[in-house]
């Protein structure tokens, strides 16, 4: 298994190109199931999860072709053509590896009226059930049975529009319901829908495919079903989690960096915290400019929330940054239980963090110290890289396959701006 070695202390200077968003690319690829015509997606990041998704879709009969990126961050172009759906089972082996596989449920039901999808099972960041996805499908007239670890779903007379009120915000359940409703008979209303930019991006792509959708980006989305969708071309939105992660890399390591091909409004909940910490953040015509001098960042209190609040996917990285800040910070994680697994790893590097239920109390220390650490999940892995940038000496991060699921060549992007980081191949 590959490892990453970081030697701390280098300032970052230069430009980092931001890739297309993993969390937009995956549902967009799934949307190809809704049409017999080709869906052409550009700016698709080169990630393990994208490759998994291509493999899953191919098993349903989708013809997947792709042209690799020409430059780092530019992304690949995927052509996905689901002329005929030849199979409707999503096996345990793939769904367990990647929870986003569960998104095929709605589109398969909408297109062919039947789907058998493995339950995802537990994952490292909590129980993550799929009850909201199933309730949404039932509201569209789907009959559901659970047997042998699989969801067996049928809609013999096709889907019909319904009113779905989500008891709390779920990105995945909103996406599943949105895609299914595009081909349902009649009108569907999604209340308390997720407002994440990736939902808006998916909705725009579906609209380009001929769907009739109103209210994207608000908590009420109204979908007027149409009999069929056609092909479309769509560029994947920039990755706000990658944007935020690199912004915090500059904050922790110091230096001057321009993040290109992105948009500061995507990390609107992070920027005020960076500014409060003493980091200079300015929009540019290509993205975002960041600058931090030698002084230590200042402690801040943060709570994770659905968009437009502070994203849970940036919580671990922020914690690494605050571990070196002046003063005491409080981080409340409200989206996932058990999403503090990076805490013991950061502690191995000298961080002083106490977890009390859903709150982590971070007492900033003057300096972190390099150590061998283990990546526990995707976003936690990037927090260890960030900590390594600021630490004295050498940090070796094990289990970087987590990182490869969601960050495109993170070590290349960081070493190009001066970080002392390299992948150790096994
Ligand atoms: C998506 C993102 C993930 C991000 C998360 C929250 C993708 C591919 N992944 O995950 O990176 O961390 O949003 O911003 O886009 N829940 C239920 N029942 C359900 C569905 C969810 O209880 O049926 C719970 C989850 O356990 C979690 C919360 O709702 O506690 C939010 O989860 P959700 O928004 O659905 O996250 P994902 O779509 O899985």
Tab-separated table of C-alpha atoms and ligand atoms in Angstrom:
chain	number	residue	atom	x	y	z
A	1	UNK	CA	0.000	0.000	0.000
A	2	UNK	CA	1.307	3.467	-0.898
A	3	UNK	CA	2.301	5.899	1.828
A	4	UNK	CA	2.899	9.634	1.777
A	5	UNK	CA	5.919	11.290	3.347
A	6	UNK	CA	5.772	14.959	4.326
A	7	UNK	CA	8.660	16.946	5.736
A	8	UNK	CA	7.233	19.997	7.459
A	9	UNK	CA	8.303	23.596	7.436
A	10	UNK	CA	8.186	24.600	3.743
A	11	UNK	CA	6.147	27.648	2.735
A	12	UNK	CA	3.769	27.290	-0.197
A	13	UNK	CA	4.120	29.644	-3.149
A	14	UNK	CA	2.577	29.522	-6.616
A	15	UNK	CA	-0.634	28.228	-8.178
A	16	UNK	CA	-2.769	25.169	-7.517
A	17	UNK	CA	-5.341	24.119	-10.137
A	18	UNK	CA	-8.593	22.938	-8.537
A	19	UNK	CA	-10.210	19.826	-10.015
A	20	UNK	CA	-13.843	19.037	-10.710
A	21	UNK	CA	-15.823	17.998	-7.632
A	22	UNK	CA	-15.957	14.320	-6.721
A	23	UNK	CA	-19.323	14.814	-5.031
A	24	UNK	CA	-20.744	16.376	-8.181
A	25	UNK	CA	-19.107	13.981	-10.652
A	26	UNK	CA	-20.501	10.822	-9.018
A	27	UNK	CA	-24.220	11.753	-9.150
A	28	UNK	CA	-23.733	13.293	-12.611
A	29	UNK	CA	-22.336	9.998	-13.897
A	30	UNK	CA	-25.342	8.187	-12.383
A	31	UNK	CA	-27.691	10.589	-14.213
A	32	UNK	CA	-26.585	8.917	-17.452
A	33	UNK	CA	-28.891	6.012	-16.505
A	34	UNK	CA	-31.877	8.285	-17.121
A	35	UNK	CA	-31.400	8.617	-20.870
A	36	UNK	CA	-30.727	6.383	-23.852
A	37	UNK	CA	-28.649	9.184	-25.386
A	38	UNK	CA	-25.054	10.058	-24.472
A	39	UNK	CA	-24.228	12.245	-21.511
A	40	UNK	CA	-20.891	13.991	-21.990
A	41	UNK	CA	-19.260	15.133	-18.759
A	42	UNK	CA	-16.114	17.249	-18.850
A	43	UNK	CA	-13.754	18.195	-16.015
A	44	UNK	CA	-14.221	14.799	-14.356
A	45	UNK	CA	-11.492	14.291	-11.724
A	46	UNK	CA	-9.220	11.257	-11.926
A	47	UNK	CA	-10.153	9.513	-8.679
A	48	UNK	CA	-10.623	5.974	-7.441
A	49	UNK	CA	-14.328	6.686	-6.746
A	50	UNK	CA	-14.878	7.842	-10.340
A	51	UNK	CA	-13.331	4.598	-11.596
A	52	UNK	CA	-15.581	2.584	-9.229
A	53	UNK	CA	-18.624	4.437	-10.516
A	54	UNK	CA	-17.663	3.798	-14.146
A	55	UNK	CA	-17.325	0.104	-13.322
A	56	UNK	CA	-20.711	0.007	-11.569
A	57	UNK	CA	-22.482	1.756	-14.459
A	58	UNK	CA	-20.829	-0.535	-17.023
A	59	UNK	CA	-22.347	-3.488	-15.161
A	60	UNK	CA	-25.817	-2.037	-15.922
A	61	UNK	CA	-25.012	-1.869	-19.623
A	62	UNK	CA	-23.845	1.745	-19.769
A	63	UNK	CA	-21.175	2.235	-22.417
A	64	UNK	CA	-18.440	4.288	-20.743
A	65	UNK	CA	-15.614	5.936	-22.699
A	66	UNK	CA	-13.220	8.570	-21.473
A	67	UNK	CA	-10.476	10.848	-22.659
A	68	UNK	CA	-7.910	11.517	-19.931
A	69	UNK	CA	-6.989	15.017	-18.773
A	70	UNK	CA	-4.328	16.873	-20.729
A	71	UNK	CA	-3.096	18.930	-17.742
A	72	UNK	CA	-3.342	18.509	-13.991
A	73	UNK	CA	-6.752	19.618	-12.755
A	74	UNK	CA	-8.281	19.943	-16.247
A	75	UNK	CA	-10.165	16.683	-15.766
A	76	UNK	CA	-11.174	13.895	-18.095
A	77	UNK	CA	-14.114	13.899	-20.491
A	78	UNK	CA	-16.489	10.996	-20.001
A	79	UNK	CA	-19.074	9.888	-22.527
A	80	UNK	CA	-21.713	7.719	-20.851
A	81	UNK	CA	-24.331	6.075	-23.019
A	82	UNK	CA	-27.080	3.967	-21.463
A	83	UNK	CA	-28.804	2.920	-24.701
A	84	UNK	CA	-30.257	-0.085	-22.950
A	85	UNK	CA	-30.228	-1.094	-19.287
A	86	UNK	CA	-29.112	-4.721	-19.275
A	87	UNK	CA	-28.894	-5.398	-15.524
A	88	UNK	CA	-30.387	-3.787	-12.422
A	89	UNK	CA	-28.412	-5.174	-9.475
A	90	UNK	CA	-25.785	-3.147	-7.594
A	91	UNK	CA	-23.712	-5.732	-5.770
A	92	UNK	CA	-22.573	-5.505	-2.155
A	93	UNK	CA	-18.907	-5.506	-3.115
A	94	UNK	CA	-19.115	-2.151	-4.849
A	95	UNK	CA	-21.798	-0.437	-2.726
A	96	UNK	CA	-19.854	-1.255	0.453
A	97	UNK	CA	-16.743	0.414	-1.007
A	98	UNK	CA	-18.555	3.520	-2.174
A	99	UNK	CA	-21.775	4.709	-0.603
A	100	UNK	CA	-22.597	6.947	-3.581
A	101	UNK	CA	-23.407	3.722	-5.475
A	102	UNK	CA	-26.745	3.838	-3.674
A	103	UNK	CA	-27.679	6.762	-5.966
A	104	UNK	CA	-28.436	4.323	-8.796
A	105	UNK	CA	-31.655	3.268	-7.038
A	106	UNK	CA	-33.805	6.218	-8.150
A	107	UNK	CA	-32.560	6.419	-11.753
A	108	UNK	CA	-32.902	2.650	-12.346
A	109	UNK	CA	-36.456	2.735	-11.006
A	110	UNK	CA	-37.276	5.760	-13.141
A	111	UNK	CA	-35.873	4.224	-16.295
A	112	UNK	CA	-36.873	0.542	-16.020
A	113	UNK	CA	-39.108	0.247	-12.913
A	114	UNK	CA	-36.914	-2.213	-11.041
A	115	UNK	CA	-33.694	-2.145	-9.013
A	116	UNK	CA	-31.864	-4.320	-6.531
A	117	UNK	CA	-29.243	-2.404	-4.592
A	118	UNK	CA	-27.139	-3.652	-1.706
A	119	UNK	CA	-27.517	-1.851	1.607
A	120	UNK	CA	-24.245	0.069	2.127
A	121	UNK	CA	-23.659	-1.226	5.644
A	122	UNK	CA	-21.689	0.674	8.259
A	123	UNK	CA	-18.779	2.853	7.310
A	124	UNK	CA	-15.915	4.385	9.200
A	125	UNK	CA	-17.726	7.682	9.807
A	126	UNK	CA	-20.882	6.308	11.359
A	127	UNK	CA	-23.969	4.244	10.713
A	128	UNK	CA	-25.163	6.297	7.696
A	129	UNK	CA	-28.517	4.607	7.078
A	130	UNK	CA	-30.507	4.935	3.828
A	131	UNK	CA	-34.007	5.228	5.331
A	132	UNK	CA	-34.571	8.677	3.780
A	133	UNK	CA	-33.726	7.380	0.307
A	134	UNK	CA	-36.219	4.533	0.743
A	135	UNK	CA	-38.994	6.773	2.108
A	136	UNK	CA	-38.518	9.096	-0.851
A	137	UNK	CA	-38.854	6.189	-3.308
A	138	UNK	CA	-42.000	4.962	-1.520
A	139	UNK	CA	-43.512	8.439	-1.855
A	140	UNK	CA	-43.027	8.055	-5.630
A	141	UNK	CA	-45.018	4.813	-5.629
A	142	UNK	CA	-42.162	2.325	-5.309
A	143	UNK	CA	-42.697	-0.986	-3.539
A	144	UNK	CA	-39.689	-1.874	-1.387
A	145	UNK	CA	-38.606	-5.091	0.288
A	146	UNK	CA	-35.426	-5.686	2.252
A	147	UNK	CA	-33.988	-9.163	1.879
A	148	UNK	CA	-30.515	-10.656	2.335
A	149	UNK	CA	-28.854	-7.283	2.691
A	150	UNK	CA	-30.418	-5.904	-0.490
A	151	UNK	CA	-33.109	-3.353	-1.226
A	152	UNK	CA	-35.438	-4.918	-3.791
A	153	UNK	CA	-37.511	-2.181	-5.354
A	154	UNK	CA	-40.231	-2.251	-8.013
A	155	UNK	CA	-42.543	0.280	-9.601
A	156	UNK	CA	-44.605	-1.883	-11.932
A	157	UNK	CA	-46.686	1.021	-13.256
A	158	UNK	CA	-43.770	3.437	-13.328
A	159	UNK	CA	-43.075	6.243	-10.869
A	160	UNK	CA	-45.705	8.819	-9.992
A	161	UNK	CA	-45.052	12.296	-8.601
A	162	UNK	CA	-45.325	12.743	-4.831
A	163	UNK	CA	-44.681	15.119	-1.958
A	164	UNK	CA	-41.526	14.247	-0.011
A	165	UNK	CA	-40.745	16.043	3.226
A	166	UNK	CA	-37.266	15.130	4.421
A	167	UNK	CA	-37.127	15.064	8.250
A	168	UNK	CA	-33.541	16.368	8.032
A	169	UNK	CA	-31.228	17.355	5.205
A	170	UNK	CA	-29.628	14.531	3.230
A	171	UNK	CA	-27.531	15.220	0.168
A	172	UNK	CA	-27.768	11.673	-1.207
A	173	UNK	CA	-31.504	11.241	-0.569
A	174	UNK	CA	-32.217	14.593	-2.260
A	175	UNK	CA	-30.165	13.511	-5.295
A	176	UNK	CA	-31.853	10.112	-5.516
A	177	UNK	CA	-35.326	11.664	-5.312
A	178	UNK	CA	-34.462	14.470	-7.749
A	179	UNK	CA	-33.191	12.074	-10.410
A	180	UNK	CA	-36.119	9.666	-9.980
A	181	UNK	CA	-38.714	12.442	-10.139
A	182	UNK	CA	-37.495	13.744	-13.504
A	183	UNK	CA	-39.183	10.770	-15.225
A	184	UNK	CA	-42.146	10.329	-12.833
A	185	UNK	CA	-45.725	10.998	-13.980
A	186	UNK	CA	-46.856	14.361	-12.603
A	187	UNK	CA	-45.339	16.768	-10.115
A	188	UNK	CA	-42.944	15.987	-7.267
A	189	UNK	CA	-42.215	18.377	-4.423
A	190	UNK	CA	-39.088	17.913	-2.306
A	191	UNK	CA	-39.273	19.813	0.976
A	192	UNK	CA	-36.272	20.336	3.257
A	193	UNK	CA	-34.158	19.390	0.250
A	194	UNK	CA	-30.371	19.708	0.431
A	195	UNK	CA	-29.025	22.984	-1.016
A	196	UNK	CA	-25.444	21.928	-1.662
A	197	UNK	CA	-23.819	23.309	-4.857
A	198	UNK	CA	-23.458	19.704	-6.073
A	199	UNK	CA	-27.268	19.365	-6.015
A	200	UNK	CA	-27.590	22.541	-8.066
A	201	UNK	CA	-24.982	21.193	-10.505
A	202	UNK	CA	-26.863	17.900	-10.852
A	203	UNK	CA	-30.136	19.795	-11.354
A	204	UNK	CA	-28.573	21.943	-14.079
A	205	UNK	CA	-27.321	18.881	-15.893
A	206	UNK	CA	-30.748	17.212	-15.631
A	207	UNK	CA	-32.323	20.417	-16.959
A	208	UNK	CA	-29.903	20.331	-19.907
A	209	UNK	CA	-31.153	16.753	-20.469
A	210	UNK	CA	-34.717	18.053	-20.718
A	211	UNK	CA	-35.905	17.784	-17.089
A	212	UNK	CA	-38.258	20.414	-15.685
A	213	UNK	CA	-36.970	21.539	-12.299
A	214	UNK	CA	-37.591	24.643	-10.191
A	215	UNK	CA	-36.138	25.803	-6.887
A	216	UNK	CA	-32.609	24.414	-7.210
A	217	UNK	CA	-30.458	25.747	-4.385
A	218	UNK	CA	-33.511	26.324	-2.170
A	219	UNK	CA	-35.016	23.887	0.321
A	220	UNK	CA	-38.110	23.321	-1.876
A	221	UNK	CA	-37.457	21.721	-5.255
A	222	UNK	CA	-40.380	21.144	-7.617
A	223	UNK	CA	-40.015	18.670	-10.465
A	224	UNK	CA	-42.487	18.247	-13.317
A	225	UNK	CA	-41.977	14.737	-14.698
A	226	UNK	CA	-41.294	14.320	-18.447
A	227	UNK	CA	-41.618	11.099	-20.498
A	228	UNK	CA	-37.952	10.940	-21.437
A	229	UNK	CA	-34.631	12.737	-21.123
A	230	UNK	CA	-32.137	13.317	-23.920
A	231	UNK	CA	-28.342	13.590	-24.075
A	232	UNK	CA	-26.424	16.644	-22.893
A	233	UNK	CA	-22.946	18.060	-22.293
A	234	UNK	CA	-22.045	19.297	-18.845
A	235	UNK	CA	-18.823	20.445	-17.106
A	236	UNK	CA	-18.417	19.293	-13.492
A	237	UNK	CA	-18.443	22.086	-10.912
A	238	UNK	CA	-15.125	22.887	-9.111
A	239	UNK	CA	-14.431	20.910	-5.954
A	240	UNK	CA	-15.215	23.085	-2.925
A	241	UNK	CA	-13.731	20.563	-0.510
A	242	UNK	CA	-10.453	20.529	-2.412
A	243	UNK	CA	-10.601	24.352	-2.588
A	244	UNK	CA	-11.087	24.578	1.173
A	245	UNK	CA	-8.412	21.973	1.882
A	246	UNK	CA	-5.758	23.847	-0.116
A	247	UNK	CA	-6.859	27.170	1.374
A	248	UNK	CA	-6.208	25.647	4.796
A	249	UNK	CA	-2.909	24.181	3.579
A	250	UNK	CA	-1.740	27.758	2.906
A	251	UNK	CA	-3.116	28.842	6.280
A	252	UNK	CA	-1.176	26.136	8.117
A	253	UNK	CA	2.076	26.212	6.106
A	254	UNK	CA	2.208	29.939	5.322
A	255	UNK	CA	2.968	31.438	1.910
A	256	UNK	CA	1.131	32.954	-1.055
A	257	UNK	CA	-0.942	30.774	-3.373
A	258	UNK	CA	-3.592	31.296	-6.031
A	259	UNK	CA	-6.170	28.520	-6.308
A	260	UNK	CA	-7.261	28.550	-9.942
A	261	UNK	CA	-10.381	27.233	-11.688
A	262	UNK	CA	-12.484	27.649	-8.573
A	263	UNK	CA	-14.768	30.158	-6.961
A	264	UNK	CA	-14.585	31.566	-3.446
A	265	UNK	CA	-18.371	31.552	-3.047
A	266	UNK	CA	-18.170	27.758	-2.863
A	267	UNK	CA	-16.365	28.054	0.483
A	268	UNK	CA	-18.348	31.000	1.823
A	269	UNK	CA	-18.586	29.321	5.245
A	270	UNK	CA	-14.803	28.880	5.558
A	271	UNK	CA	-13.538	32.280	4.377
A	272	UNK	CA	-14.723	34.322	7.403
A	273	UNK	CA	-12.944	31.849	9.708
A	274	UNK	CA	-9.731	32.108	7.698
A	275	UNK	CA	-9.953	35.889	7.806
A	276	UNK	CA	-10.614	35.811	11.559
A	277	UNK	CA	-7.519	33.644	11.944
A	278	UNK	CA	-5.412	36.258	10.183
A	279	UNK	CA	-5.213	34.690	6.714
A	280	UNK	CA	-5.583	37.022	3.718
A	281	UNK	CA	-8.216	35.748	1.255
A	282	UNK	CA	-9.121	37.578	-1.953
A	283	UNK	CA	-11.141	36.561	-4.998
A	284	UNK	CA	-9.246	36.797	-8.306
A	285	UNK	CA	-10.555	36.481	-11.849
A	286	UNK	CA	-9.295	32.886	-11.938
A	287	UNK	CA	-10.189	31.786	-8.429
A	288	UNK	CA	-8.904	32.680	-5.013
A	289	UNK	CA	-5.722	34.259	-3.648
A	290	UNK	CA	-4.445	33.244	-0.187
A	291	UNK	CA	-1.621	34.650	1.853
A	292	UNK	CA	-0.328	33.995	5.341
A	293	UNK	CA	2.808	35.392	6.928
A	294	UNK	CA	4.760	33.670	9.680
A	295	UNK	CA	2.432	34.463	12.609
A	296	UNK	CA	0.241	31.754	14.177
A	297	UNK	CA	-3.439	31.552	13.250
A	298	UNK	CA	-5.934	32.531	15.956
A	299	UNK	CA	-8.446	30.048	17.491
A	300	UNK	CA	-12.067	30.065	16.226
A	301	UNK	CA	-15.248	28.117	17.108
A	302	UNK	CA	-16.995	26.218	14.324
A	303	UNK	CA	-20.068	24.001	13.939
A	304	UNK	CA	-20.640	21.770	10.906
A	305	UNK	CA	-23.999	22.184	9.158
A	306	UNK	CA	-25.654	21.408	5.829
A	307	UNK	CA	-24.840	23.946	3.072
A	308	UNK	CA	-24.571	26.963	3.309
A	309	UNK	CA	-23.131	26.138	6.744
A	310	UNK	CA	-19.612	24.878	7.421
A	311	UNK	CA	-19.128	21.527	5.602
A	312	UNK	CA	-18.434	18.383	7.599
A	313	UNK	CA	-16.005	17.397	4.827
A	314	UNK	CA	-13.694	20.260	5.880
A	315	UNK	CA	-13.933	19.622	9.621
A	316	UNK	CA	-10.863	17.369	9.939
A	317	UNK	CA	-8.670	19.756	7.932
A	318	UNK	CA	-9.823	22.713	10.034
A	319	UNK	CA	-8.976	20.764	13.161
A	320	UNK	CA	-5.400	20.224	11.950
A	321	UNK	CA	-5.133	23.964	11.348
A	322	UNK	CA	-6.598	24.885	14.738
A	323	UNK	CA	-4.265	22.400	16.438
A	324	UNK	CA	-1.491	24.925	15.744
A	325	UNK	CA	-3.538	28.088	16.494
A	326	UNK	CA	-3.143	30.507	19.384
A	327	UNK	CA	-5.855	29.764	21.948
A	328	UNK	CA	-8.619	27.199	22.364
A	329	UNK	CA	-11.133	26.315	19.625
A	330	UNK	CA	-14.362	24.342	19.818
A	331	UNK	CA	-15.501	22.237	16.867
A	332	UNK	CA	-19.009	20.769	16.937
A	333	UNK	CA	-19.724	17.990	14.423
A	334	UNK	CA	-23.478	17.814	13.876
A	335	UNK	CA	-23.712	15.817	10.619
A	336	UNK	CA	-21.956	12.520	11.376
A	337	UNK	CA	-21.400	10.696	14.626
A	338	UNK	CA	-17.933	9.214	14.943
A	339	UNK	CA	-16.251	11.721	12.677
A	340	UNK	CA	-13.376	12.482	15.019
A	341	UNK	CA	-11.195	9.527	14.126
A	342	UNK	CA	-8.396	11.850	13.075
A	343	UNK	CA	-8.117	13.087	16.683
A	344	UNK	CA	-5.917	10.254	18.016
A	345	UNK	CA	-3.749	10.513	14.883
A	346	UNK	CA	-3.315	14.285	15.290
A	347	UNK	CA	-2.540	13.611	18.966
A	348	UNK	CA	0.344	11.378	17.837
A	349	UNK	CA	1.746	14.518	16.231
A	350	UNK	CA	1.514	16.467	19.477
A	351	UNK	CA	-1.938	18.052	19.058
A	352	UNK	CA	-3.856	18.718	22.274
A	353	UNK	CA	-7.493	17.805	21.523
A	354	UNK	CA	-10.195	16.523	23.865
A	355	UNK	CA	-13.428	15.055	22.497
A	356	UNK	CA	-16.605	15.371	24.491
A	357	UNK	CA	-19.574	13.891	22.591
A	358	UNK	CA	-20.027	15.895	19.417
A	359	UNK	CA	-17.581	18.633	20.467
A	360	UNK	CA	-13.812	18.605	20.080
A	361	UNK	CA	-11.928	21.103	22.236
A	362	UNK	CA	-8.667	22.012	20.521
A	363	UNK	CA	-5.933	23.682	22.568
A	364	UNK	CA	-3.513	25.081	20.025
A	365	UNK	CA	0.124	24.110	20.436
A	366	UNK	CA	3.147	26.058	19.241
A	367	UNK	CA	4.430	23.218	17.007
A	368	UNK	CA	3.285	19.813	15.825
A	369	UNK	CA	5.860	17.037	15.542
A	370	UNK	CA	6.155	14.620	12.616
A	371	UNK	CA	5.109	11.016	13.311
A	372	UNK	CA	3.904	7.901	11.516
A	373	UNK	CA	0.092	8.155	11.314
A	374	UNK	CA	-2.759	6.264	9.725
A	375	UNK	CA	-5.431	7.680	7.421
A	376	UNK	CA	-8.862	6.561	8.649
A	377	UNK	CA	-11.157	8.068	6.040
A	378	UNK	CA	-11.023	10.315	3.030
A	379	UNK	CA	-11.151	13.768	4.594
A	380	UNK	CA	-9.238	12.702	7.719
A	381	UNK	CA	-6.330	11.684	5.468
A	382	UNK	CA	-6.028	15.195	4.079
A	383	UNK	CA	-6.002	16.633	7.605
A	384	UNK	CA	-2.938	14.510	8.376
A	385	UNK	CA	-1.200	15.856	5.266
A	386	UNK	CA	-1.978	19.413	6.408
A	387	UNK	CA	-0.678	18.682	9.904
A	388	UNK	CA	2.465	17.220	8.307
A	389	UNK	CA	3.065	20.476	6.382
A	390	UNK	CA	3.267	22.379	9.655
A	391	UNK	CA	5.037	19.721	11.733
A	392	UNK	CA	8.666	19.607	12.666
A	393	UNK	CA	10.372	16.638	10.995
A	394	UNK	CA	8.895	13.808	9.003
A	395	UNK	CA	5.312	12.536	8.895
A	396	UNK	CA	4.496	9.256	7.184
A	397	UNK	CA	0.828	8.769	6.328
A	398	UNK	CA	-0.234	5.176	5.909
A	399	UNK	CA	-3.342	3.910	4.096
A	400	UNK	CA	-3.420	6.719	1.539
A	401	UNK	CA	-5.886	4.801	-0.609
A	402	UNK	CA	-8.487	6.785	1.326
A	403	UNK	CA	-6.938	9.958	-0.053
A	404	UNK	CA	-6.938	8.620	-3.621
A	405	UNK	CA	-10.704	8.139	-3.444
A	406	UNK	CA	-11.337	11.860	-3.316
A	407	UNK	CA	-8.268	14.058	-3.921
A	408	UNK	CA	-6.725	14.214	-7.353
A	409	UNK	CA	-2.908	13.944	-7.051
A	410	UNK	CA	-2.834	15.926	-3.839
A	411	UNK	CA	0.892	15.312	-3.342
A	412	UNK	CA	1.746	16.554	-6.878
A	413	UNK	CA	-0.325	19.699	-6.424
A	414	UNK	CA	1.331	20.467	-3.083
A	415	UNK	CA	4.881	19.684	-4.169
A	416	UNK	CA	4.415	21.973	-7.201
A	417	UNK	CA	3.987	24.910	-4.790
A	418	UNK	CA	7.015	23.992	-2.708
A	419	UNK	CA	5.797	21.456	-0.132
A	420	UNK	CA	8.231	18.707	0.716
A	421	UNK	CA	5.890	15.807	0.044
A	422	UNK	CA	6.179	12.567	-1.867
A	423	UNK	CA	4.388	9.299	-2.405
A	424	UNK	CA	6.275	6.196	-1.368
A	425	UNK	CA	5.163	3.410	-3.708
A	426	UNK	CA	4.905	-0.132	-2.417
B	1	LIG	C1	-22.707	13.428	1.038
B	1	LIG	C2	-21.274	13.534	0.561
B	1	LIG	C3	-20.311	13.463	1.749
B	1	LIG	C4	-20.687	14.503	2.796
B	1	LIG	C5	-22.154	14.403	3.167
B	1	LIG	C6	-22.616	15.504	4.101
B	1	LIG	C7	-21.340	12.591	-1.654
B	1	LIG	C8	-20.943	11.498	-2.574
B	1	LIG	N1	-21.006	12.470	-0.382
B	1	LIG	O1	-22.837	12.135	1.643
B	1	LIG	O2	-18.986	13.703	1.262
B	1	LIG	O3	-19.912	14.280	3.971
B	1	LIG	O4	-22.970	14.460	1.971
B	1	LIG	O5	-22.369	16.752	3.549
B	1	LIG	O6	-21.899	13.594	-2.076
B	1	LIG	N2	-28.801	9.912	6.828
B	1	LIG	C9	-29.795	9.129	7.379
B	1	LIG	N3	-30.637	8.461	6.519
B	1	LIG	C10	-30.514	8.544	5.171
B	1	LIG	C11	-29.508	9.364	4.619
B	1	LIG	C12	-28.658	10.037	5.476
B	1	LIG	O7	-29.924	9.021	8.602
B	1	LIG	O8	-31.297	7.904	4.454
B	1	LIG	C13	-27.891	10.664	7.732
B	1	LIG	C14	-26.430	10.293	7.579
B	1	LIG	O9	-26.104	9.157	8.368
B	1	LIG	C15	-25.747	11.547	8.049
B	1	LIG	C16	-26.702	12.664	7.579
B	1	LIG	O10	-27.940	12.021	7.335
B	1	LIG	O11	-25.684	11.571	9.467
B	1	LIG	C17	-26.277	13.379	6.308
B	1	LIG	O12	-25.967	12.431	5.306
B	1	LIG	P1	-26.111	12.738	3.749
B	1	LIG	O13	-26.305	14.209	3.561
B	1	LIG	O14	-27.115	11.820	3.185
B	1	LIG	O15	-24.667	12.334	3.233
B	1	LIG	P2	-24.291	11.529	1.918
B	1	LIG	O16	-25.204	11.909	0.812
B	1	LIG	O17	-24.090	10.107	2.234
